[in-house]
Amino acid sequence: MATCIRIHLAHDLAEGRSAPAAEYNLPDFGGQLPEVGDTIVPGREFAEPGTLWDVASRYHEPGVAYDASACIRVVVTRRAPSSEEVVLFERQGTG
């Protein structure tokens, strides 16, 4: 079974909403767990355009056996990209 990574917005948790903003699998992150201090570029279906997520904390919820599904809960804060990040992620035209 795959490792589930549930992304929670700190703002939502502060307001009592516990539903995850997004759910990914470990391969979505190239096999790397997001760590505190990392920045995530969320998929369009999960965020407002021009929004980045900074990892504030993460919580491990282990499975019960080797092939059991494990869940990592990642709490993020939402922010606008810096001017350098806008350039970094700017879509390049073809041709």
Coordinates of N, CA, C and O in Angstrom, one line a residue, residues 3-95:
T3 N 2.2 5.1 0.8 CA 2.2 6.1 1.9 C 1.4 7.3 1.5 O 1.6 7.9 0.4
C4 N 0.4 7.7 2.3 CA -0.5 8.8 2.0 C 0.1 10.0 2.7 O 0.5 10.0 3.9
I5 N 0.1 11.1 2.0 CA 0.6 12.4 2.5 C -0.6 13.4 2.4 O -1.0 13.7 1.4
R6 N -1.1 13.7 3.6 CA -2.3 14.6 3.7 C -1.8 16.0 4.0 O -1.1 16.2 5.1
I7 N -2.1 17.0 3.2 CA -1.7 18.4 3.4 C -2.8 19.1 4.1 O -3.9 19.2 3.6
H8 N -2.5 19.7 5.2 CA -3.5 20.5 6.0 C -3.0 22.0 6.0 O -1.8 22.2 6.3
L9 N -3.9 22.9 5.8 CA -3.6 24.3 5.9 C -3.7 24.7 7.3 O -4.7 24.5 8.0
A10 N -2.6 25.4 7.9 CA -2.6 25.8 9.3 C -3.8 26.7 9.5 O -4.4 26.7 10.6
H11 N -4.1 27.6 8.6 CA -5.2 28.5 8.7 C -6.6 27.8 8.9 O -7.4 28.1 9.8
D12 N -6.8 26.7 8.2 CA -8.0 25.9 8.3 C -8.0 25.2 9.7 O -9.1 25.2 10.3
L13 N -6.9 24.7 10.2 CA -6.9 24.0 11.5 C -7.2 25.0 12.6 O -7.9 24.7 13.5
A14 N -6.7 26.2 12.5 CA -6.9 27.3 13.5 C -8.4 27.6 13.5 O -8.9 28.0 14.6
E15 N -9.1 27.5 12.4 CA -10.5 27.8 12.4 C -11.4 26.5 12.6 O -12.6 26.6 12.5
G16 N -10.8 25.4 13.0 CA -11.5 24.2 13.4 C -11.8 23.3 12.2 O -12.6 22.4 12.4
R17 N -11.3 23.6 11.1 CA -11.6 22.7 9.9 C -10.4 21.7 9.8 O -9.3 22.1 9.6
S18 N -10.7 20.4 9.8 CA -9.7 19.4 9.8 C -9.5 18.7 8.5 O -8.6 17.9 8.4
A19 N -10.4 18.9 7.6 CA -10.3 18.2 6.3 C -9.0 18.6 5.6 O -8.6 19.8 5.6
P20 N -8.3 17.7 5.0 CA -7.0 18.0 4.3 C -7.3 18.9 3.0 O -8.4 18.7 2.4
A21 N -6.4 19.8 2.7 CA -6.5 20.6 1.5 C -6.1 19.8 0.3 O -6.6 20.1 -0.8
A22 N -5.3 18.8 0.5 CA -4.8 18.0 -0.6 C -4.3 16.6 -0.1 O -4.0 16.5 1.1
E23 N -4.3 15.7 -0.9 CA -3.8 14.3 -0.6 C -2.9 13.8 -1.7 O -3.3 13.9 -2.9
Y24 N -1.7 13.4 -1.3 CA -0.7 12.9 -2.3 C -0.2 11.6 -1.9 O -0.5 11.1 -0.7
N25 N 0.5 10.9 -2.7 CA 1.3 9.7 -2.4 C 2.7 10.0 -2.4 O 3.2 11.0 -3.0
L26 N 3.5 9.2 -1.8 CA 5.0 9.4 -1.7 C 5.6 9.6 -3.1 O 6.5 10.5 -3.3
P27 N 5.3 8.8 -4.1 CA 5.9 9.0 -5.4 C 5.6 10.4 -6.0 O 6.4 10.9 -6.8
D28 N 4.5 11.1 -5.6 CA 4.2 12.4 -6.1 C 5.3 13.4 -5.7 O 5.5 14.4 -6.3
F29 N 6.1 13.1 -4.6 CA 7.2 13.9 -4.1 C 8.6 13.3 -4.5 O 9.5 13.5 -3.8
G30 N 8.6 12.4 -5.5 CA 9.8 11.8 -5.9 C 10.4 10.8 -4.8 O 11.6 10.6 -4.7
G31 N 9.5 10.3 -4.0 CA 9.9 9.4 -2.9 C 10.5 10.1 -1.7 O 10.9 9.4 -0.7
Q32 N 10.4 11.4 -1.6 CA 10.9 12.2 -0.5 C 9.7 12.7 0.3 O 8.8 13.3 -0.2
L33 N 9.8 12.6 1.6 CA 8.8 13.2 2.5 C 9.1 14.7 2.6 O 10.2 15.1 2.8
P34 N 8.0 15.5 2.5 CA 8.2 16.9 2.7 C 8.6 17.2 4.2 O 8.1 16.6 5.1
E35 N 9.7 18.0 4.4 CA 10.2 18.3 5.7 C 9.9 19.7 6.1 O 9.7 20.6 5.3
V36 N 9.9 20.0 7.4 CA 9.7 21.3 7.9 C 10.8 22.2 7.2 O 11.9 21.9 7.2
G37 N 10.3 23.3 6.7 CA 11.2 24.3 6.0 C 11.1 24.1 4.5 O 11.5 25.0 3.8
D38 N 10.6 23.0 4.0 CA 10.4 22.8 2.6 C 9.3 23.7 2.1 O 8.3 24.1 2.8
T39 N 9.3 24.0 0.8 CA 8.2 24.7 0.1 C 7.6 23.8 -0.9 O 8.4 23.2 -1.7
I40 N 6.3 23.7 -0.9 CA 5.6 22.9 -1.9 C 4.9 23.7 -2.9 O 4.2 24.7 -2.6
V41 N 5.0 23.4 -4.2 CA 4.3 24.1 -5.3 C 3.1 23.2 -5.5 O 3.2 22.1 -6.1
P42 N 1.9 23.6 -4.9 CA 0.8 22.7 -5.0 C 0.2 22.6 -6.5 O 0.4 23.5 -7.3
G43 N -0.4 21.5 -6.7 CA -1.1 21.3 -8.0 C -2.2 22.3 -8.2 O -2.8 22.7 -7.2
R44 N -2.5 22.7 -9.4 CA -3.6 23.7 -9.7 C -4.9 23.3 -9.0 O -5.7 24.2 -8.6
E45 N -5.2 22.0 -9.0 CA -6.5 21.6 -8.4 C -6.6 21.8 -6.9 O -7.6 21.7 -6.4
F46 N -5.4 22.1 -6.3 CA -5.4 22.2 -4.8 C -5.2 23.6 -4.3 O -5.3 23.8 -3.1
A47 N -4.9 24.5 -5.1 CA -4.5 25.8 -4.5 C -4.9 27.0 -5.5 O -5.2 26.8 -6.6
E48 N -4.9 28.1 -4.9 CA -5.2 29.4 -5.7 C -4.0 29.6 -6.5 O -2.8 29.3 -6.1
P49 N -4.1 30.1 -7.7 CA -3.0 30.4 -8.6 C -2.0 31.3 -7.9 O -2.4 32.2 -7.2
G50 N -0.7 31.1 -8.1 CA 0.3 31.9 -7.5 C 0.5 31.7 -6.0 O 1.0 32.6 -5.3
T51 N 0.1 30.5 -5.5 CA 0.2 30.2 -4.0 C 1.3 29.1 -3.8 O 1.3 28.2 -4.6
L52 N 2.1 29.3 -2.8 CA 3.0 28.3 -2.4 C 2.7 27.9 -1.0 O 2.1 28.6 -0.2
W53 N 3.1 26.7 -0.6 CA 2.9 26.1 0.8 C 4.2 25.9 1.4 O 5.1 25.2 0.9
D54 N 4.5 26.5 2.6 CA 5.6 26.2 3.4 C 5.3 25.2 4.5 O 4.3 25.4 5.2
V55 N 6.1 24.2 4.6 CA 5.9 23.1 5.6 C 6.2 23.6 7.0 O 7.4 24.0 7.2
A56 N 5.2 23.6 7.8 CA 5.4 24.1 9.2 C 5.6 22.9 10.2 O 6.4 23.1 11.1
S57 N 5.0 21.8 10.0 CA 5.1 20.6 10.8 C 4.6 19.4 10.1 O 3.9 19.5 9.1
R58 N 5.0 18.3 10.6 CA 4.5 17.0 10.0 C 4.3 16.0 11.1 O 5.1 16.0 12.1
Y59 N 3.4 15.1 10.9 CA 3.0 14.1 11.9 C 2.9 12.8 11.2 O 2.3 12.6 10.2
H60 N 3.6 11.8 11.8 CA 3.6 10.4 11.3 C 2.6 9.6 12.0 O 2.5 9.5 13.2
E61 N 1.8 8.9 11.2 CA 0.8 7.9 11.6 C 1.1 6.6 11.0 O 0.7 6.3 9.9
P62 N 2.0 5.8 11.7 CA 2.5 4.5 11.1 C 1.4 3.5 10.8 O 0.4 3.5 11.5
G63 N 1.6 2.7 9.8 CA 0.7 1.5 9.6 C 1.0 0.5 10.6 O 1.9 0.6 11.5
V64 N 0.3 -0.6 10.6 CA 0.4 -1.7 11.6 C 1.2 -2.8 11.1 O 1.6 -3.7 11.9
A65 N 1.6 -2.9 9.9 CA 2.4 -4.0 9.4 C 3.2 -3.5 8.2 O 3.0 -2.4 7.7
Y66 N 4.1 -4.4 7.7 CA 4.9 -4.0 6.6 C 4.2 -3.4 5.4 O 4.5 -2.4 4.8
D67 N 3.1 -4.1 5.0 CA 2.3 -3.6 3.8 C 1.1 -2.8 4.2 O 0.2 -2.5 3.4
A68 N 1.0 -2.3 5.5 CA -0.1 -1.5 5.9 C 0.1 0.0 5.4 O 1.2 0.4 5.2
S69 N -1.0 0.6 5.1 CA -0.9 2.0 4.6 C -0.5 2.9 5.8 O -1.1 2.8 6.9
A70 N 0.5 3.8 5.6 CA 0.9 4.8 6.6 C 0.4 6.1 6.1 O 0.2 6.4 4.9
C71 N 0.2 7.0 7.0 CA -0.3 8.4 6.7 C 0.7 9.4 7.4 O 1.0 9.3 8.5
I72 N 1.1 10.4 6.6 CA 1.9 11.5 7.1 C 1.0 12.7 6.9 O 0.5 13.0 5.9
R73 N 0.8 13.4 8.0 CA 0.0 14.7 8.0 C 1.0 15.8 8.0 O 1.8 15.9 8.9
V74 N 0.9 16.7 7.0 CA 1.8 17.8 6.8 C 1.0 19.1 7.0 O 0.0 19.2 6.3
V75 N 1.4 19.9 7.9 CA 0.7 21.2 8.1 C 1.5 22.3 7.4 O 2.8 22.4 7.6
V76 N 0.9 23.1 6.6 CA 1.5 24.1 5.8 C 0.9 25.5 6.0 O -0.3 25.6 6.4
T77 N 1.7 26.5 5.8 CA 1.2 27.8 5.7 C 1.2 28.3 4.2 O 2.0 27.8 3.4
R78 N 0.3 29.1 3.9 CA 0.1 29.5 2.5 C 0.7 30.9 2.3 O 0.6 31.8 3.2
R79 N 1.3 31.1 1.2 CA 1.9 32.4 0.9 C 2.1 32.7 -0.6 O 2.0 31.7 -1.4
A80 N 2.3 33.9 -1.0 CA 2.5 34.3 -2.3 C 4.0 34.0 -2.6 O 4.9 34.2 -1.7
P81 N 4.4 33.7 -3.8 CA 5.8 33.5 -4.2 C 6.6 34.8 -4.2 O 6.0 35.9 -4.5
S82 N 7.9 34.7 -3.9 CA 8.7 35.9 -4.0 C 9.0 36.2 -5.5 O 8.7 35.4 -6.4
S83 N 9.6 37.3 -5.8 CA 9.9 37.6 -7.2 C 10.8 36.6 -7.8 O 10.7 36.3 -9.0
E84 N 11.8 36.1 -7.0 CA 12.7 35.1 -7.5 C 12.0 33.8 -7.8 O 12.3 33.1 -8.8
E85 N 11.0 33.4 -6.9 CA 10.3 32.2 -7.2 C 9.4 32.3 -8.4 O 9.2 31.4 -9.1
V86 N 8.8 33.5 -8.6 CA 8.0 33.7 -9.9 C 8.9 33.4 -11.1 O 8.5 32.7 -12.0
V87 N 10.1 33.9 -11.1 CA 11.0 33.7 -12.2 C 11.4 32.2 -12.3 O 11.4 31.6 -13.4
L88 N 11.6 31.6 -11.1 CA 12.0 30.2 -11.1 C 11.0 29.3 -11.7 O 11.3 28.3 -12.5
F89 N 9.7 29.6 -11.5 CA 8.6 28.7 -11.9 C 7.9 29.3 -13.1 O 6.8 28.7 -13.5
E90 N 8.4 30.3 -13.7 CA 7.8 30.9 -14.9 C 7.7 29.8 -16.0 O 8.7 29.2 -16.3
R91 N 6.6 29.7 -16.7 CA 6.5 28.8 -17.8 C 7.3 29.3 -19.0 O 7.1 30.4 -19.4
Q92 N 8.1 28.5 -19.5 CA 9.0 28.9 -20.6 C 8.2 28.5 -21.9 O 7.6 27.5 -22.1
G93 N 8.2 29.5 -22.8 CA 7.5 29.3 -24.1 C 8.4 28.3 -25.0 O 9.6 28.1 -24.7
T94 N 7.8 27.7 -25.9 CA 8.5 26.8 -26.8 C 8.9 27.5 -28.1 O 8.2 28.5 -28.5
G95 N 10.0 27.1 -28.7 CA 10.3 27.6 -30.0 C 11.3 28.7 -30.0 O 11.7 29.4 -30.6

